Short mmCIF file of C-alpha atoms and ligand atoms in Angstrom, two decimals:
data_model
loop_
_atom_site.label_atom_id
_atom_site.label_comp_id
_atom_site.label_asym_id
_atom_site.label_seq_id
_atom_site.Cartn_x
_atom_site.Cartn_y
_atom_site.Cartn_z
CA MET A 1 3.67 -3.37 0.01
CA SER A 2 3.09 -7.04 -0.03
CA ASP A 3 2.16 -9.26 -2.50
CA GLN A 4 -1.15 -9.80 -1.19
CA ARG A 5 -4.37 -9.11 -2.63
CA ILE A 6 -6.42 -6.94 0.05
CA ALA A 7 -10.37 -6.06 -0.49
CA ILE A 8 -11.89 -3.67 1.33
CA TYR A 9 -15.35 -4.09 2.59
CA PRO A 10 -16.82 -0.88 3.74
CA GLY A 11 -20.00 0.21 5.23
CA SER A 12 -22.23 0.82 8.29
CA PHE A 13 -22.93 -2.45 9.22
CA ASP A 14 -25.32 -1.59 11.92
CA PRO A 15 -25.57 -4.62 12.73
CA LEU A 16 -24.14 -7.02 10.41
CA THR A 17 -26.54 -9.49 8.58
CA LEU A 18 -25.94 -12.67 6.85
CA GLY A 19 -26.18 -10.76 3.72
CA HIS A 20 -22.94 -8.58 4.60
CA ASP A 21 -21.36 -12.25 5.66
CA ASP A 22 -22.18 -13.78 2.41
CA ILE A 23 -20.46 -11.31 0.68
CA VAL A 24 -17.74 -11.41 2.86
CA ARG A 25 -17.40 -14.93 2.41
CA ARG A 26 -17.61 -14.66 -1.37
CA SER A 27 -14.95 -12.22 -1.31
CA LEU A 28 -12.36 -14.37 0.57
CA ARG A 29 -12.70 -16.51 -2.89
CA LEU A 30 -11.00 -13.65 -4.54
CA VAL A 31 -8.47 -12.13 -2.89
CA ASP A 32 -5.98 -13.20 -0.08
CA ARG A 33 -7.78 -10.69 2.79
CA VAL A 34 -10.85 -8.72 3.42
CA LEU A 35 -10.77 -5.68 5.39
CA VAL A 36 -14.30 -5.13 6.74
CA ALA A 37 -14.35 -1.19 7.31
CA ILE A 38 -16.93 0.09 9.63
CA ALA A 39 -17.67 3.81 9.14
CA GLY A 40 -16.92 6.03 11.80
CA THR A 41 -18.92 8.69 13.54
CA ALA A 42 -18.25 11.17 10.95
CA THR A 43 -20.49 8.93 8.57
CA GLN A 44 -22.42 7.48 11.16
CA MET A 45 -26.44 7.78 10.90
CA LYS A 46 -28.38 9.70 13.46
CA ASP A 47 -30.76 6.65 13.96
CA SER A 48 -27.72 4.18 14.61
CA THR A 49 -28.53 1.48 16.96
CA PHE A 50 -24.84 0.16 17.86
CA SER A 51 -21.86 2.53 18.47
CA VAL A 52 -19.02 2.04 16.13
CA ASP A 53 -17.14 0.40 18.85
CA GLU A 54 -19.89 -1.77 19.43
CA ARG A 55 -20.18 -3.00 15.95
CA VAL A 56 -16.77 -3.38 15.40
CA GLN A 57 -16.67 -5.85 18.47
CA VAL A 58 -19.27 -7.81 17.58
CA THR A 59 -18.01 -8.35 14.12
CA GLN A 60 -14.72 -9.22 15.37
CA GLU A 61 -16.42 -11.90 17.15
CA VAL A 62 -18.01 -12.95 13.96
CA TYR A 63 -14.62 -13.43 12.20
CA ALA A 64 -12.63 -14.62 15.27
CA ASP A 65 -12.22 -18.07 13.44
CA GLU A 66 -11.15 -16.50 10.10
CA PRO A 67 -7.67 -15.23 10.32
CA ARG A 68 -8.17 -13.64 6.62
CA VAL A 69 -10.77 -11.27 7.96
CA GLU A 70 -9.87 -7.85 9.71
CA VAL A 71 -12.33 -5.54 11.14
CA VAL A 72 -11.41 -1.87 11.83
CA PRO A 73 -13.12 1.15 12.14
CA PHE A 74 -12.41 4.03 9.84
CA GLU A 75 -12.81 7.91 9.87
CA GLY A 76 -12.67 10.03 7.02
CA LEU A 77 -12.50 9.48 3.08
CA LEU A 78 -12.83 5.57 2.18
CA VAL A 79 -10.19 5.84 -0.47
CA ASP A 80 -7.84 7.43 2.13
CA PHE A 81 -8.09 4.56 4.54
CA ALA A 82 -7.93 1.87 1.44
CA ARG A 83 -4.70 3.37 0.36
CA GLN A 84 -3.31 3.50 3.53
CA ARG A 85 -4.23 -0.23 4.41
CA GLY A 86 -2.56 -1.41 1.02
CA ALA A 87 -6.21 -2.17 -0.58
CA ARG A 88 -6.87 -1.51 -4.17
CA LEU A 89 -10.25 -3.11 -4.22
CA ILE A 90 -13.68 -2.26 -2.87
CA VAL A 91 -16.10 -4.93 -2.79
CA ARG A 92 -20.14 -3.63 -2.34
CA GLY A 93 -22.91 -5.85 -2.30
CA LEU A 94 -25.64 -5.22 -4.95
CA ARG A 95 -29.09 -6.52 -3.93
CA ALA A 96 -31.40 -5.19 -6.51
CA VAL A 97 -31.55 -2.79 -9.50
CA SER A 98 -32.75 0.05 -6.44
CA ASP A 99 -29.15 -0.18 -4.86
CA PHE A 100 -27.52 0.69 -8.33
CA GLU A 101 -27.61 4.43 -8.65
CA TYR A 102 -26.29 5.04 -5.15
CA GLU A 103 -23.27 2.47 -5.65
CA PHE A 104 -22.43 3.61 -9.05
CA GLN A 105 -22.38 7.23 -7.95
CA MET A 106 -19.98 6.08 -4.80
CA ALA A 107 -17.62 3.91 -7.01
CA LEU A 108 -17.10 6.65 -9.69
CA MET A 109 -16.61 9.38 -7.16
CA ASN A 110 -14.17 7.05 -5.26
CA ARG A 111 -12.51 6.33 -8.86
CA SER A 112 -12.24 10.14 -9.35
CA LEU A 113 -10.71 10.79 -5.93
CA TRP A 114 -8.14 7.67 -6.08
CA PRO A 115 -7.88 6.31 -9.83
CA GLU A 116 -5.91 3.40 -8.68
CA ILE A 117 -9.33 1.97 -7.16
CA GLU A 118 -10.99 -0.80 -8.36
CA VAL A 119 -14.76 -1.46 -7.08
CA ILE A 120 -16.53 -4.69 -7.88
CA PHE A 121 -20.28 -5.18 -6.85
CA MET A 122 -20.98 -8.49 -5.67
CA ALA A 123 -24.64 -10.35 -5.61
CA PRO A 124 -25.43 -11.97 -2.51
CA ALA A 125 -27.16 -15.63 -2.13
CA SER A 126 -30.60 -14.93 -3.62
CA SER A 127 -32.16 -15.52 -0.16
CA TYR A 128 -30.55 -12.65 1.02
CA THR A 129 -31.38 -10.02 -1.43
CA PHE A 130 -34.07 -8.70 0.71
CA LEU A 131 -32.15 -8.39 3.53
CA SER A 132 -30.82 -5.01 5.14
CA SER A 133 -29.75 -3.71 8.59
CA SER A 134 -32.29 -1.21 8.79
CA LEU A 135 -35.30 -3.90 8.06
CA VAL A 136 -33.45 -6.00 10.74
CA ARG A 137 -33.34 -3.41 13.51
CA GLU A 138 -37.22 -2.40 12.52
CA VAL A 139 -37.99 -6.02 12.85
CA ALA A 140 -36.24 -6.57 16.19
CA HIS A 141 -37.53 -3.45 17.55
CA LEU A 142 -41.13 -4.32 16.83
CA GLY A 143 -40.83 -7.75 18.56
CA GLY A 144 -40.04 -9.92 15.47
CA ASP A 145 -37.59 -12.97 15.28
CA VAL A 146 -34.62 -11.96 13.29
CA SER A 147 -32.56 -14.98 14.17
CA ALA A 148 -32.65 -16.37 10.57
CA PHE A 149 -31.13 -13.13 9.54
CA VAL A 150 -27.89 -12.34 11.39
CA PRO A 151 -24.93 -14.13 12.84
CA ALA A 152 -25.10 -15.35 16.24
CA PRO A 153 -22.96 -12.89 18.23
CA VAL A 154 -25.03 -10.07 16.26
CA LEU A 155 -28.16 -11.93 17.41
CA ARG A 156 -27.09 -11.95 21.17
CA GLU A 157 -26.62 -7.89 20.54
CA LEU A 158 -30.07 -7.64 19.22
CA VAL A 159 -31.64 -9.44 22.40
CA ARG A 160 -29.38 -7.33 24.70
CA VAL A 161 -31.11 -4.48 23.13
CA TYR A 162 -34.57 -5.28 22.00
CA GLY A 163 -35.20 -8.00 24.27
CA PRO A 164 -35.64 -11.82 23.72
CA ALA A 165 -38.21 -11.77 21.21
CA ALA A 166 -35.55 -10.91 18.56
CA SER A 167 -34.38 -14.50 18.79
CA GLY A 168 -37.50 -16.07 18.81
CA ALA A 169 -38.15 -16.68 22.37
O1 PNS B 1 -23.54 0.56 4.47
P1 PNS B 1 -23.43 1.98 4.01
O2 PNS B 1 -24.20 3.03 4.99
O3 PNS B 1 -24.27 1.81 2.89
O4 PNS B 1 -21.93 2.41 3.52
C1 PNS B 1 -22.07 3.53 3.00
C2 PNS B 1 -20.05 3.76 3.27
C3 PNS B 1 -19.63 4.02 4.64
C4 PNS B 1 -19.25 2.75 2.22
C5 PNS B 1 -20.03 5.44 2.64
O5 PNS B 1 -20.97 6.23 3.15
C6 PNS B 1 -18.66 5.78 2.50
O6 PNS B 1 -17.77 5.23 2.16
N1 PNS B 1 -18.31 6.42 3.75
C7 PNS B 1 -16.70 7.18 4.06
C8 PNS B 1 -16.71 8.44 3.51
C9 PNS B 1 -16.41 8.55 2.23
O7 PNS B 1 -15.36 8.14 1.54
N2 PNS B 1 -17.16 9.33 1.57
C10 PNS B 1 -17.48 9.63 0.00
C11 PNS B 1 -17.81 7.94 -0.88
S1 PNS B 1 -18.11 8.51 -2.52
#
């Protein structure tokens, strides 16, 4: 295994928001490489907007100029995938106390499944604490402008699905 410190940042990312991006970039200050791991069909929510392939493609586009970020889909248990990829650190963003209970449960379950894993919670920039993929989807669906909340390639895909109003046009 290489000496590189690799963090895995798992999630649904349906779609990636600027809040997620903020966590990726903060993580890059702590580790050599960040693996953005997009949960596959087994974890996929029924009301997802983008397929896993679409999420992977657009997220790869977001990090095309950042060689330290790799974007991959995964199936099955997160800890199994992390172990395969040599990542011993899971990163999750915590926006508010309301996120904490679910995140804490997952962290402890993941650690009981693989005791060598560590989990860190990172706070996003305060301007993103209200942001979530589901709210972005809802606002775009209802004709609102989401251009301030997502990276450009994601906005392009939201416009494709929901129409030009998503970009404020
Ligand atoms: O962005 P999300 O939907 O909050 O991410 C949840 C995710 C994908 C991190 C979680 O559902 C997960 O890790 N799924 C993979 C299956 C798994 O390992 N489940 C046990 C977690 S304790």
